[in-house]
Amino acid sequence: MSLLDKKIVDLHELLHKKEITATDLVDESFKRINEVDGKIKAFLTLDEENARNKAKELDGKVEENPLFAIPAGIKDNIITKDLRTTCASKMLEDFNPIYDATVMEKLNDANAITIGKLNMDEFAMGSTSETSAFQTTRNPWDLDAVPGGSSGGSAAAVASGQLPFALGTDTGGSIRQPAAFCGVVGLKPTYGRVSRYGVVAFASSLDQVGPITRTVEDNALVLQNIAGLDPRDSTTVNQDVPDFLSGLTGDIKGLKIAVPKEYLGEGVSEASRQSVLDALKVLEGLGATWEEVSLPHSKYGVSTYYLVTSSEASANLARFDGVRYGYSTPNPKNLMDLYKKSRSEGFGDEVKRRIMLGTYALSAGFYDAYYKKAQQARTLIKQDFDEVFAKYDVVIGPTTPRPAYKVGEVIDDLLTMYAGDLLTIPVNLAGLPGISVPCGFTEGLPLGLQIIGKHFDERTIYRVAYAYEQAAGFHTKKPQL
């Protein structure tokens, strides 16, 4: 059994007893990377020299923070000082930041050890990690399948045992969907719970950083460390960060669960639907009750999401102009030629597609018909959740309509790829927290159970997720590479 198969709290205890060292953990991580990442292709950049140097500094020391000396992987749209940050795009291929994102400062304060940067869909735009400019990450459960996206590298690295935890970002399901596809635990926090300072923006009103781990307890530990108010990010909320771990008791007696009929209807495979019904039986056995409800405006989620995100992306990506930083075309004829060629050569097809859609939706004569209408639909989607949460503690459904796609299966079928996020998108539009935990398998591929909570109530969804995880035991299964 690899050291990295153990939970973070168990590794911390071994470090505390001085039965292992920080160097042992870093050695184990790089050993596993050398063994399997040639097949998985989760990492874009490794930081081996700095990781080993930091481990040597920490050897012999012990700190109370459970993340002390724990190896970590970071999605490549999170800024890391002096460590290449590419967003998996040719546009930022040689970008070496001069500062750290807030979440990186918090991990560094905890003395976690950064192993490297992880592959993703370019600028987080995609659902399969196939839009990366550099490589296609593979699913550890089936190397012919995708790991999901856009945080596919983060989920695949954790699932394949290369790291105990990784950070991802979630704009419309980009933590939860790959977590479901790879059979791990992924949490999208409440919008405003975690700072976005130093995270390369895709859609600023939806993006959130969150943890991907093998267990619910590990996930809660990581969120405990990265959450909180940040004066450099005006969208963070001045809410106390509760003790998420104290709620992991396994007791959910009296919990009221809402199950939207739209989440088990058209477009959801029978395997995904049945896995949720089986999970609900487990939760009933633990003392919870559930009822079917309706979220009638969720059917507008996908179209609303793509209008809002594309509009925000077109504005956010305007800064990549070939002048200040990033890719710049050689020998342009004039300034306009510099702009055109730098952007057309630096961005991939999916990014260009969304920039054009967003620019169109924001343009004079179309703003009211598209962007404004999408924001109105977004409000209705949030109101649906508000009504349900007035009576119920959590909302539960499948994380994805089906298990992981084969590589190349949907990358050219855009409507199918976009519809794959139909169950995760409403959570981002409403700013709610949501977690995906493993809940079964079909044809050898994992399925995910999505648990959605009230604003800033991650503690309850962790409590439910932990109770289910301990009763069902799917988190103990690992892919055989």
Short mmCIF file of C-alpha atoms in Angstrom, two decimals:
data_model
loop_
_atom_site.label_atom_id
_atom_site.label_comp_id
_atom_site.label_asym_id
_atom_site.label_seq_id
_atom_site.Cartn_x
_atom_site.Cartn_y
_atom_site.Cartn_z
CA MET A 1 0.00 0.00 0.00
CA SER A 2 1.36 3.40 -0.98
CA LEU A 3 1.71 6.09 1.67
CA LEU A 4 -0.45 8.28 -0.54
CA ASP A 5 -3.34 5.81 -0.28
CA LYS A 6 -3.76 6.94 3.33
CA LYS A 7 -6.03 9.77 4.43
CA ILE A 8 -4.48 13.18 5.12
CA VAL A 9 -5.24 12.89 8.87
CA ASP A 10 -3.47 9.52 8.98
CA LEU A 11 -0.43 10.93 7.18
CA HIS A 12 -0.38 13.83 9.64
CA GLU A 13 -0.41 11.37 12.56
CA LEU A 14 2.53 9.44 11.06
CA LEU A 15 4.43 12.71 10.62
CA HIS A 16 3.58 13.69 14.20
CA LYS A 17 4.96 10.36 15.51
CA LYS A 18 8.02 10.88 13.28
CA GLU A 19 7.39 7.51 11.63
CA ILE A 20 7.64 9.24 8.23
CA THR A 21 9.13 12.51 6.98
CA ALA A 22 8.10 15.19 4.52
CA THR A 23 10.78 13.84 2.18
CA ASP A 24 9.16 10.39 2.32
CA LEU A 25 5.87 11.87 1.13
CA VAL A 26 7.45 13.87 -1.68
CA ASP A 27 9.51 10.85 -2.76
CA GLU A 28 6.34 8.74 -2.83
CA SER A 29 4.52 11.34 -4.93
CA PHE A 30 7.25 11.63 -7.56
CA LYS A 31 7.70 7.85 -7.61
CA ARG A 32 4.02 7.42 -8.41
CA ILE A 33 4.13 10.21 -11.00
CA ASN A 34 7.04 8.46 -12.73
CA GLU A 35 5.12 5.17 -12.69
CA VAL A 36 1.75 6.29 -14.04
CA ASP A 37 1.67 9.85 -15.36
CA GLY A 38 3.09 8.79 -18.70
CA LYS A 39 -0.29 7.10 -19.21
CA ILE A 40 -2.50 9.60 -17.37
CA LYS A 41 -0.86 12.89 -18.49
CA ALA A 42 -2.25 14.84 -15.55
CA PHE A 43 0.73 17.17 -15.02
CA LEU A 44 1.77 20.04 -17.27
CA THR A 45 4.62 21.30 -15.06
CA LEU A 46 6.46 19.61 -12.20
CA ASP A 47 8.21 21.60 -9.47
CA GLU A 48 10.48 18.80 -8.26
CA GLU A 49 13.51 20.79 -7.13
CA ASN A 50 11.51 23.23 -5.00
CA ALA A 51 9.30 20.46 -3.63
CA ARG A 52 12.29 18.42 -2.49
CA ASN A 53 14.00 21.48 -1.01
CA LYS A 54 10.89 22.41 0.95
CA ALA A 55 10.52 18.82 2.17
CA LYS A 56 14.09 18.91 3.51
CA GLU A 57 13.32 22.14 5.36
CA LEU A 58 10.25 20.53 6.94
CA ASP A 59 11.91 17.22 7.87
CA GLY A 60 12.04 16.79 11.61
CA LYS A 61 9.48 19.54 12.22
CA VAL A 62 5.87 18.99 13.16
CA GLU A 63 3.00 21.48 12.95
CA GLU A 64 -0.59 21.11 14.07
CA ASN A 65 -2.09 21.95 10.65
CA PRO A 66 -3.07 18.61 9.03
CA LEU A 67 -1.89 19.87 5.61
CA PHE A 68 1.68 20.23 6.92
CA ALA A 69 4.07 18.53 4.44
CA ILE A 70 1.19 17.05 2.38
CA PRO A 71 1.90 16.98 -1.39
CA ALA A 72 -0.56 19.04 -3.44
CA GLY A 73 -1.37 19.53 -7.12
CA ILE A 74 -2.67 22.82 -8.48
CA LYS A 75 -4.88 23.39 -11.51
CA ASP A 76 -2.93 25.41 -14.05
CA ASN A 77 -5.21 28.48 -13.97
CA ILE A 78 -4.26 29.24 -10.35
CA ILE A 79 -1.33 31.67 -10.19
CA THR A 80 1.83 30.25 -8.61
CA LYS A 81 4.84 32.49 -8.03
CA ASP A 82 7.87 31.52 -10.17
CA LEU A 83 6.06 28.37 -11.37
CA ARG A 84 4.79 28.31 -14.95
CA THR A 85 1.04 28.97 -15.19
CA THR A 86 -0.36 28.31 -18.67
CA CYS A 87 -4.16 27.81 -18.38
CA ALA A 88 -3.34 24.95 -20.82
CA SER A 89 -3.11 27.56 -23.58
CA LYS A 90 -0.48 28.54 -26.09
CA MET A 91 -1.40 32.11 -25.12
CA LEU A 92 0.32 31.66 -21.71
CA GLU A 93 2.79 28.92 -22.61
CA ASP A 94 5.79 30.75 -21.10
CA PHE A 95 4.07 32.77 -18.36
CA ASN A 96 5.93 32.75 -15.01
CA PRO A 97 3.92 34.74 -12.44
CA ILE A 98 5.55 37.09 -9.93
CA TYR A 99 2.99 36.50 -7.16
CA ASP A 100 0.83 33.78 -5.61
CA ALA A 101 -2.94 33.45 -5.66
CA THR A 102 -4.55 33.80 -2.22
CA VAL A 103 -5.33 30.08 -2.09
CA MET A 104 -1.63 29.37 -2.73
CA GLU A 105 -0.61 31.74 0.07
CA LYS A 106 -2.95 29.83 2.38
CA LEU A 107 -1.53 26.44 1.33
CA ASN A 108 2.01 27.78 1.75
CA ASP A 109 1.12 29.10 5.22
CA ALA A 110 -0.06 25.57 6.06
CA ASN A 111 3.27 24.25 4.68
CA ALA A 112 1.63 21.99 2.11
CA ILE A 113 4.14 21.10 -0.63
CA THR A 114 3.29 21.98 -4.24
CA ILE A 115 4.28 19.12 -6.55
CA GLY A 116 3.23 20.76 -9.83
CA LYS A 117 0.57 22.22 -12.09
CA LEU A 118 -2.22 20.11 -13.55
CA ASN A 119 -3.75 19.90 -17.02
CA MET A 120 -7.16 21.37 -17.79
CA ASP A 121 -9.38 22.52 -20.61
CA GLU A 122 -7.93 25.68 -22.13
CA PHE A 123 -8.86 28.66 -19.93
CA ALA A 124 -11.25 26.22 -18.16
CA MET A 125 -13.52 26.09 -21.23
CA GLY A 126 -14.59 22.50 -21.79
CA SER A 127 -15.93 19.38 -20.11
CA THR A 128 -13.37 16.74 -21.06
CA SER A 129 -9.85 18.26 -20.73
CA GLU A 130 -9.45 17.70 -24.47
CA THR A 131 -9.32 21.42 -25.33
CA SER A 132 -5.89 21.72 -23.65
CA ALA A 133 -3.28 23.05 -26.08
CA PHE A 134 -0.68 20.60 -24.78
CA GLN A 135 -2.06 17.13 -24.02
CA THR A 136 -5.18 15.06 -23.38
CA THR A 137 -5.47 13.72 -19.84
CA ARG A 138 -6.82 10.17 -19.49
CA ASN A 139 -9.23 8.66 -16.99
CA PRO A 140 -7.42 6.29 -14.55
CA TRP A 141 -10.37 3.87 -14.65
CA ASP A 142 -10.22 3.56 -18.45
CA LEU A 143 -7.35 5.09 -20.40
CA ASP A 144 -9.61 5.35 -23.46
CA ALA A 145 -12.01 7.62 -21.52
CA VAL A 146 -11.77 11.30 -20.59
CA PRO A 147 -11.35 12.39 -16.94
CA GLY A 148 -13.92 15.16 -17.34
CA GLY A 149 -13.22 18.86 -17.29
CA SER A 150 -12.15 21.45 -16.91
CA SER A 151 -10.31 20.23 -13.77
CA GLY A 152 -9.57 16.86 -15.39
CA GLY A 153 -5.88 16.86 -14.49
CA SER A 154 -6.69 17.52 -10.83
CA ALA A 155 -9.23 14.68 -10.60
CA ALA A 156 -7.08 12.21 -12.55
CA ALA A 157 -3.98 12.92 -10.44
CA VAL A 158 -5.87 12.26 -7.20
CA ALA A 159 -7.72 9.20 -8.53
CA SER A 160 -4.48 7.63 -9.79
CA GLY A 161 -2.77 8.05 -6.43
CA GLN A 162 -0.24 10.67 -7.47
CA LEU A 163 -1.43 13.15 -4.83
CA PRO A 164 -3.59 13.17 -1.67
CA PHE A 165 -5.35 16.33 -2.85
CA ALA A 166 -5.52 18.88 -5.64
CA LEU A 167 -7.16 22.24 -6.19
CA GLY A 168 -9.52 22.79 -9.11
CA THR A 169 -11.90 25.52 -10.21
CA ASP A 170 -15.61 25.14 -10.89
CA THR A 171 -17.56 27.50 -13.20
CA GLY A 172 -20.34 25.14 -14.30
CA GLY A 173 -19.36 21.79 -12.82
CA SER A 174 -15.63 21.73 -13.52
CA ILE A 175 -14.73 20.21 -10.13
CA ARG A 176 -17.78 18.00 -9.56
CA GLN A 177 -18.03 16.52 -13.07
CA PRO A 178 -14.40 15.28 -13.26
CA ALA A 179 -14.66 14.09 -9.65
CA ALA A 180 -17.67 11.98 -10.70
CA PHE A 181 -15.93 10.68 -13.84
CA CYS A 182 -12.80 9.72 -11.85
CA GLY A 183 -14.49 8.33 -8.73
CA VAL A 184 -13.20 10.91 -6.23
CA VAL A 185 -14.68 13.66 -4.02
CA GLY A 186 -14.96 17.19 -5.42
CA LEU A 187 -16.52 20.25 -3.78
CA LYS A 188 -17.62 23.51 -5.37
CA PRO A 189 -17.93 25.95 -2.44
CA THR A 190 -20.52 28.71 -2.09
CA TYR A 191 -19.68 31.66 -4.35
CA GLY A 192 -17.70 34.01 -2.11
CA ARG A 193 -16.46 31.32 0.32
CA VAL A 194 -12.98 31.09 -1.30
CA SER A 195 -10.93 33.94 -2.75
CA ARG A 196 -10.57 34.20 -6.53
CA TYR A 197 -7.60 36.57 -6.26
CA GLY A 198 -4.88 35.19 -8.50
CA VAL A 199 -7.17 32.80 -10.36
CA VAL A 200 -7.23 33.47 -14.10
CA ALA A 201 -10.83 34.48 -14.73
CA PHE A 202 -13.18 32.61 -17.06
CA ALA A 203 -16.59 33.86 -15.85
CA SER A 204 -16.11 36.04 -12.80
CA SER A 205 -19.64 35.71 -11.41
CA LEU A 206 -19.46 31.90 -11.32
CA ASP A 207 -15.81 30.80 -10.84
CA GLN A 208 -14.89 29.18 -7.50
CA VAL A 209 -11.79 27.32 -6.30
CA GLY A 210 -12.39 24.02 -4.49
CA PRO A 211 -10.68 20.80 -3.36
CA ILE A 212 -10.55 17.37 -5.00
CA THR A 213 -9.68 14.50 -2.65
CA ARG A 214 -10.27 10.79 -2.13
CA THR A 215 -12.43 11.17 0.98
CA VAL A 216 -14.97 13.64 2.35
CA GLU A 217 -12.89 14.18 5.51
CA ASP A 218 -9.82 15.14 3.46
CA ASN A 219 -11.98 17.49 1.39
CA ALA A 220 -13.26 19.27 4.48
CA LEU A 221 -9.69 19.64 5.75
CA VAL A 222 -8.56 21.37 2.57
CA LEU A 223 -11.57 23.72 2.42
CA GLN A 224 -10.95 24.62 6.07
CA ASN A 225 -7.54 25.92 5.03
CA ILE A 226 -8.39 27.82 1.84
CA ALA A 227 -11.72 29.44 2.80
CA GLY A 228 -12.24 32.91 4.22
CA LEU A 229 -12.53 36.63 3.57
CA ASP A 230 -9.88 38.21 1.33
CA PRO A 231 -9.63 42.02 1.15
CA ARG A 232 -8.13 41.65 -2.34
CA ASP A 233 -11.30 39.94 -3.63
CA SER A 234 -14.44 42.00 -3.13
CA THR A 235 -16.64 38.99 -3.92
CA THR A 236 -15.48 37.06 -0.85
CA VAL A 237 -18.00 37.25 1.98
CA ASN A 238 -17.27 38.12 5.60
CA GLN A 239 -18.66 34.86 6.98
CA ASP A 240 -17.04 32.83 9.74
CA VAL A 241 -15.50 29.62 8.44
CA PRO A 242 -17.09 26.89 10.59
CA ASP A 243 -15.35 23.75 11.79
CA PHE A 244 -16.36 21.49 8.89
CA LEU A 245 -14.81 18.40 10.50
CA SER A 246 -16.92 18.56 13.66
CA GLY A 247 -20.03 17.71 11.64
CA LEU A 248 -18.60 14.45 10.27
CA THR A 249 -20.40 12.22 12.75
CA GLY A 250 -22.36 9.95 10.41
CA ASP A 251 -25.60 11.11 12.06
CA ILE A 252 -28.21 12.42 9.61
CA LYS A 253 -31.38 11.41 11.46
CA GLY A 254 -34.26 13.72 10.59
CA LEU A 255 -32.50 15.22 7.55
CA LYS A 256 -34.90 16.29 4.79
CA ILE A 257 -33.76 15.61 1.22
CA ALA A 258 -35.26 17.07 -1.95
CA VAL A 259 -34.87 15.12 -5.20
CA PRO A 260 -35.72 17.21 -8.29
CA LYS A 261 -37.67 15.22 -10.85
CA GLU A 262 -35.78 17.12 -13.58
CA TYR A 263 -32.51 15.56 -12.35
CA LEU A 264 -33.79 12.02 -12.94
CA GLY A 265 -35.65 12.67 -16.19
CA GLU A 266 -34.88 12.96 -19.87
CA GLY A 267 -31.22 12.80 -20.81
CA VAL A 268 -30.13 10.98 -17.62
CA SER A 269 -28.95 7.41 -18.20
CA GLU A 270 -30.64 4.54 -16.39
CA ALA A 271 -27.37 3.70 -14.60
CA SER A 272 -27.02 7.26 -13.24
CA ARG A 273 -30.67 7.35 -12.22
CA GLN A 274 -30.51 3.97 -10.46
CA SER A 275 -27.33 4.86 -8.60
CA VAL A 276 -29.11 7.87 -7.07
CA LEU A 277 -32.14 5.80 -6.06
CA ASP A 278 -29.79 3.26 -4.44
CA ALA A 279 -28.01 6.08 -2.60
CA LEU A 280 -31.33 7.43 -1.35
CA LYS A 281 -32.10 3.99 0.14
CA VAL A 282 -28.80 4.14 2.01
CA LEU A 283 -29.60 7.62 3.32
CA GLU A 284 -33.10 6.49 4.32
CA GLY A 285 -31.49 3.67 6.27
CA LEU A 286 -29.47 6.29 8.15
CA GLY A 287 -32.61 8.14 9.20
CA ALA A 288 -33.08 10.73 6.46
CA THR A 289 -36.30 11.26 4.50
CA TRP A 290 -36.68 12.34 0.88
CA GLU A 291 -39.37 13.69 -1.40
CA GLU A 292 -39.57 14.50 -5.09
CA VAL A 293 -39.65 18.22 -5.90
CA SER A 294 -39.50 20.36 -9.02
CA LEU A 295 -36.92 22.92 -10.15
CA PRO A 296 -38.91 24.02 -13.21
CA HIS A 297 -36.45 26.59 -14.54
CA SER A 298 -33.45 24.25 -14.49
CA LYS A 299 -34.27 23.38 -18.12
CA TYR A 300 -32.97 26.84 -19.02
CA GLY A 301 -29.71 26.25 -17.16
CA VAL A 302 -27.46 25.23 -20.05
CA SER A 303 -28.49 28.04 -22.42
CA THR A 304 -28.39 30.59 -19.58
CA TYR A 305 -24.96 29.40 -18.52
CA TYR A 306 -23.39 29.56 -21.97
CA LEU A 307 -24.69 33.08 -22.60
CA VAL A 308 -23.52 34.39 -19.21
CA THR A 309 -20.13 32.66 -19.21
CA SER A 310 -19.33 33.46 -22.84
CA SER A 311 -20.20 37.10 -22.27
CA GLU A 312 -17.99 37.33 -19.20
CA ALA A 313 -15.21 35.39 -20.93
CA SER A 314 -15.21 37.74 -23.91
CA ALA A 315 -14.59 40.62 -21.51
CA ASN A 316 -12.06 38.79 -19.30
CA LEU A 317 -9.98 37.50 -22.20
CA ALA A 318 -9.76 40.89 -23.91
CA ARG A 319 -6.60 41.52 -21.84
CA PHE A 320 -4.70 38.88 -23.85
CA ASP A 321 -3.81 41.16 -26.76
CA GLY A 322 -0.21 40.22 -27.59
CA VAL A 323 1.13 43.46 -26.09
CA ARG A 324 1.52 43.23 -22.33
CA TYR A 325 2.09 39.53 -21.61
CA GLY A 326 1.37 36.16 -23.13
CA TYR A 327 1.85 35.02 -26.71
CA SER A 328 2.76 37.68 -29.27
CA THR A 329 2.86 36.87 -32.98
CA PRO A 330 6.27 37.42 -34.61
CA ASN A 331 6.70 40.18 -37.22
CA PRO A 332 3.21 41.75 -37.30
CA LYS A 333 2.58 44.29 -40.06
CA ASN A 334 0.92 46.80 -37.73
CA LEU A 335 -0.91 47.05 -34.40
CA MET A 336 -4.18 45.61 -35.74
CA ASP A 337 -2.27 42.71 -37.28
CA LEU A 338 -0.59 42.11 -33.91
CA TYR A 339 -3.96 41.89 -32.16
CA LYS A 340 -5.54 39.63 -34.79
CA LYS A 341 -2.68 37.17 -35.20
CA SER A 342 -1.71 36.97 -31.53
CA ARG A 343 -5.27 36.07 -30.53
CA SER A 344 -6.02 33.78 -33.48
CA GLU A 345 -2.73 31.89 -33.03
CA GLY A 346 -2.71 31.95 -29.21
CA PHE A 347 -6.27 30.81 -28.48
CA GLY A 348 -7.72 27.40 -29.33
CA ASP A 349 -11.01 26.76 -31.15
CA GLU A 350 -13.21 26.39 -28.07
CA VAL A 351 -11.93 29.61 -26.53
CA LYS A 352 -12.45 31.52 -29.79
CA ARG A 353 -15.95 30.08 -30.11
CA ARG A 354 -16.95 31.34 -26.66
CA ILE A 355 -15.34 34.76 -27.16
CA MET A 356 -17.32 35.23 -30.37
CA LEU A 357 -20.58 34.06 -28.79
CA GLY A 358 -20.05 36.37 -25.81
CA THR A 359 -19.13 39.36 -27.93
CA TYR A 360 -22.28 38.81 -30.01
CA ALA A 361 -24.48 38.49 -26.90
CA LEU A 362 -23.11 41.76 -25.47
CA SER A 363 -23.28 43.74 -28.69
CA ALA A 364 -25.67 46.63 -29.29
CA GLY A 365 -29.06 45.39 -30.44
CA PHE A 366 -28.60 41.91 -28.93
CA TYR A 367 -27.75 42.65 -25.27
CA ASP A 368 -31.39 42.77 -24.12
CA ALA A 369 -32.40 39.73 -26.16
CA TYR A 370 -29.58 37.49 -24.94
CA TYR A 371 -27.40 38.58 -22.00
CA LYS A 372 -30.12 40.42 -20.08
CA LYS A 373 -32.61 37.61 -20.70
CA ALA A 374 -30.05 35.08 -19.48
CA GLN A 375 -29.57 37.04 -16.25
CA GLN A 376 -33.33 37.06 -15.73
CA ALA A 377 -33.47 33.29 -16.22
CA ARG A 378 -30.58 32.97 -13.75
CA THR A 379 -32.66 34.76 -11.12
CA LEU A 380 -35.56 32.34 -11.69
CA ILE A 381 -33.21 29.36 -11.29
CA LYS A 382 -31.98 30.78 -7.96
CA GLN A 383 -35.56 31.39 -6.80
CA ASP A 384 -36.43 27.73 -7.51
CA PHE A 385 -33.67 26.66 -5.14
CA ASP A 386 -34.73 29.22 -2.51
CA GLU A 387 -38.24 27.76 -2.47
CA VAL A 388 -36.96 24.20 -2.11
CA PHE A 389 -34.48 25.11 0.64
CA ALA A 390 -37.28 26.72 2.65
CA LYS A 391 -38.50 23.15 3.33
CA TYR A 392 -35.51 20.86 2.80
CA ASP A 393 -31.91 20.61 4.05
CA VAL A 394 -30.20 19.40 0.87
CA VAL A 395 -30.95 18.67 -2.78
CA ILE A 396 -29.67 15.38 -4.20
CA GLY A 397 -29.31 14.00 -7.73
CA PRO A 398 -26.72 12.53 -10.08
CA THR A 399 -23.62 14.64 -10.74
CA THR A 400 -23.59 13.76 -14.45
CA PRO A 401 -26.18 12.31 -16.83
CA ARG A 402 -23.85 9.41 -17.73
CA PRO A 403 -20.35 8.07 -17.01
CA ALA A 404 -17.18 9.32 -18.68
CA TYR A 405 -17.10 9.71 -22.47
CA LYS A 406 -14.52 8.01 -24.64
CA VAL A 407 -11.69 10.27 -25.81
CA GLY A 408 -12.85 12.00 -29.00
CA GLU A 409 -16.49 10.95 -28.53
CA VAL A 410 -18.05 14.37 -27.90
CA ILE A 411 -15.33 16.94 -28.56
CA ASP A 412 -16.85 17.67 -31.99
CA ASP A 413 -20.45 17.18 -30.81
CA LEU A 414 -20.74 20.49 -28.98
CA LEU A 415 -24.38 20.24 -27.95
CA THR A 416 -23.82 16.83 -26.33
CA MET A 417 -20.70 18.11 -24.57
CA TYR A 418 -22.47 21.23 -23.29
CA ALA A 419 -25.52 19.23 -22.15
CA GLY A 420 -23.21 17.02 -20.07
CA ASP A 421 -23.11 19.83 -17.51
CA LEU A 422 -26.89 20.24 -17.25
CA LEU A 423 -26.98 18.86 -13.67
CA THR A 424 -24.07 20.90 -12.30
CA ILE A 425 -24.65 24.27 -14.01
CA PRO A 426 -27.70 25.41 -11.93
CA VAL A 427 -25.59 25.25 -8.75
CA ASN A 428 -23.13 27.82 -10.12
CA LEU A 429 -25.87 30.06 -11.49
CA ALA A 430 -27.44 30.15 -8.01
CA GLY A 431 -24.08 30.52 -6.20
CA LEU A 432 -24.72 27.41 -4.08
CA PRO A 433 -22.27 24.83 -2.68
CA GLY A 434 -22.28 21.33 -4.19
CA ILE A 435 -20.26 18.18 -3.70
CA SER A 436 -19.83 15.02 -5.78
CA VAL A 437 -19.09 11.71 -4.05
CA PRO A 438 -18.68 8.26 -5.67
CA CYS A 439 -21.97 6.32 -5.69
CA GLY A 440 -21.43 3.33 -7.95
CA PHE A 441 -20.08 1.99 -11.22
CA THR A 442 -21.38 1.13 -14.64
CA GLU A 443 -19.32 -0.76 -17.20
CA GLY A 444 -16.26 -0.25 -15.00
CA LEU A 445 -16.61 3.54 -14.84
CA PRO A 446 -17.51 5.53 -11.70
CA LEU A 447 -20.74 7.45 -11.12
CA GLY A 448 -21.17 10.47 -8.86
CA LEU A 449 -23.84 11.56 -6.39
CA GLN A 450 -24.33 15.33 -6.19
CA ILE A 451 -25.35 16.88 -2.86
CA ILE A 452 -26.34 20.56 -3.01
CA GLY A 453 -26.69 22.76 0.07
CA LYS A 454 -27.89 26.18 1.15
CA HIS A 455 -25.61 29.21 0.76
CA PHE A 456 -22.58 28.90 3.09
CA ASP A 457 -23.85 25.57 4.44
CA GLU A 458 -20.96 23.37 3.30
CA ARG A 459 -21.03 21.88 6.80
CA THR A 460 -24.36 20.15 6.13
CA ILE A 461 -23.40 18.78 2.73
CA TYR A 462 -20.14 17.46 4.21
CA ARG A 463 -22.18 15.80 6.98
CA VAL A 464 -24.49 14.09 4.47
CA ALA A 465 -21.64 13.18 2.11
CA TYR A 466 -19.61 11.67 4.95
CA ALA A 467 -22.52 9.62 6.28
CA TYR A 468 -23.21 8.26 2.80
CA GLU A 469 -19.53 7.64 2.03
CA GLN A 470 -19.00 5.62 5.22
CA ALA A 471 -22.16 3.57 4.66
CA ALA A 472 -21.63 2.91 0.93
CA GLY A 473 -17.85 2.43 0.86
CA PHE A 474 -17.27 3.33 -2.80
CA HIS A 475 -14.37 5.62 -1.80
CA THR A 476 -12.29 2.55 -0.95
CA LYS A 477 -12.21 1.35 -4.57
CA LYS A 478 -9.19 2.36 -6.65
CA PRO A 479 -8.41 2.03 -10.36
CA GLN A 480 -5.93 -0.67 -11.35
CA LEU A 481 -3.42 1.00 -13.63
#
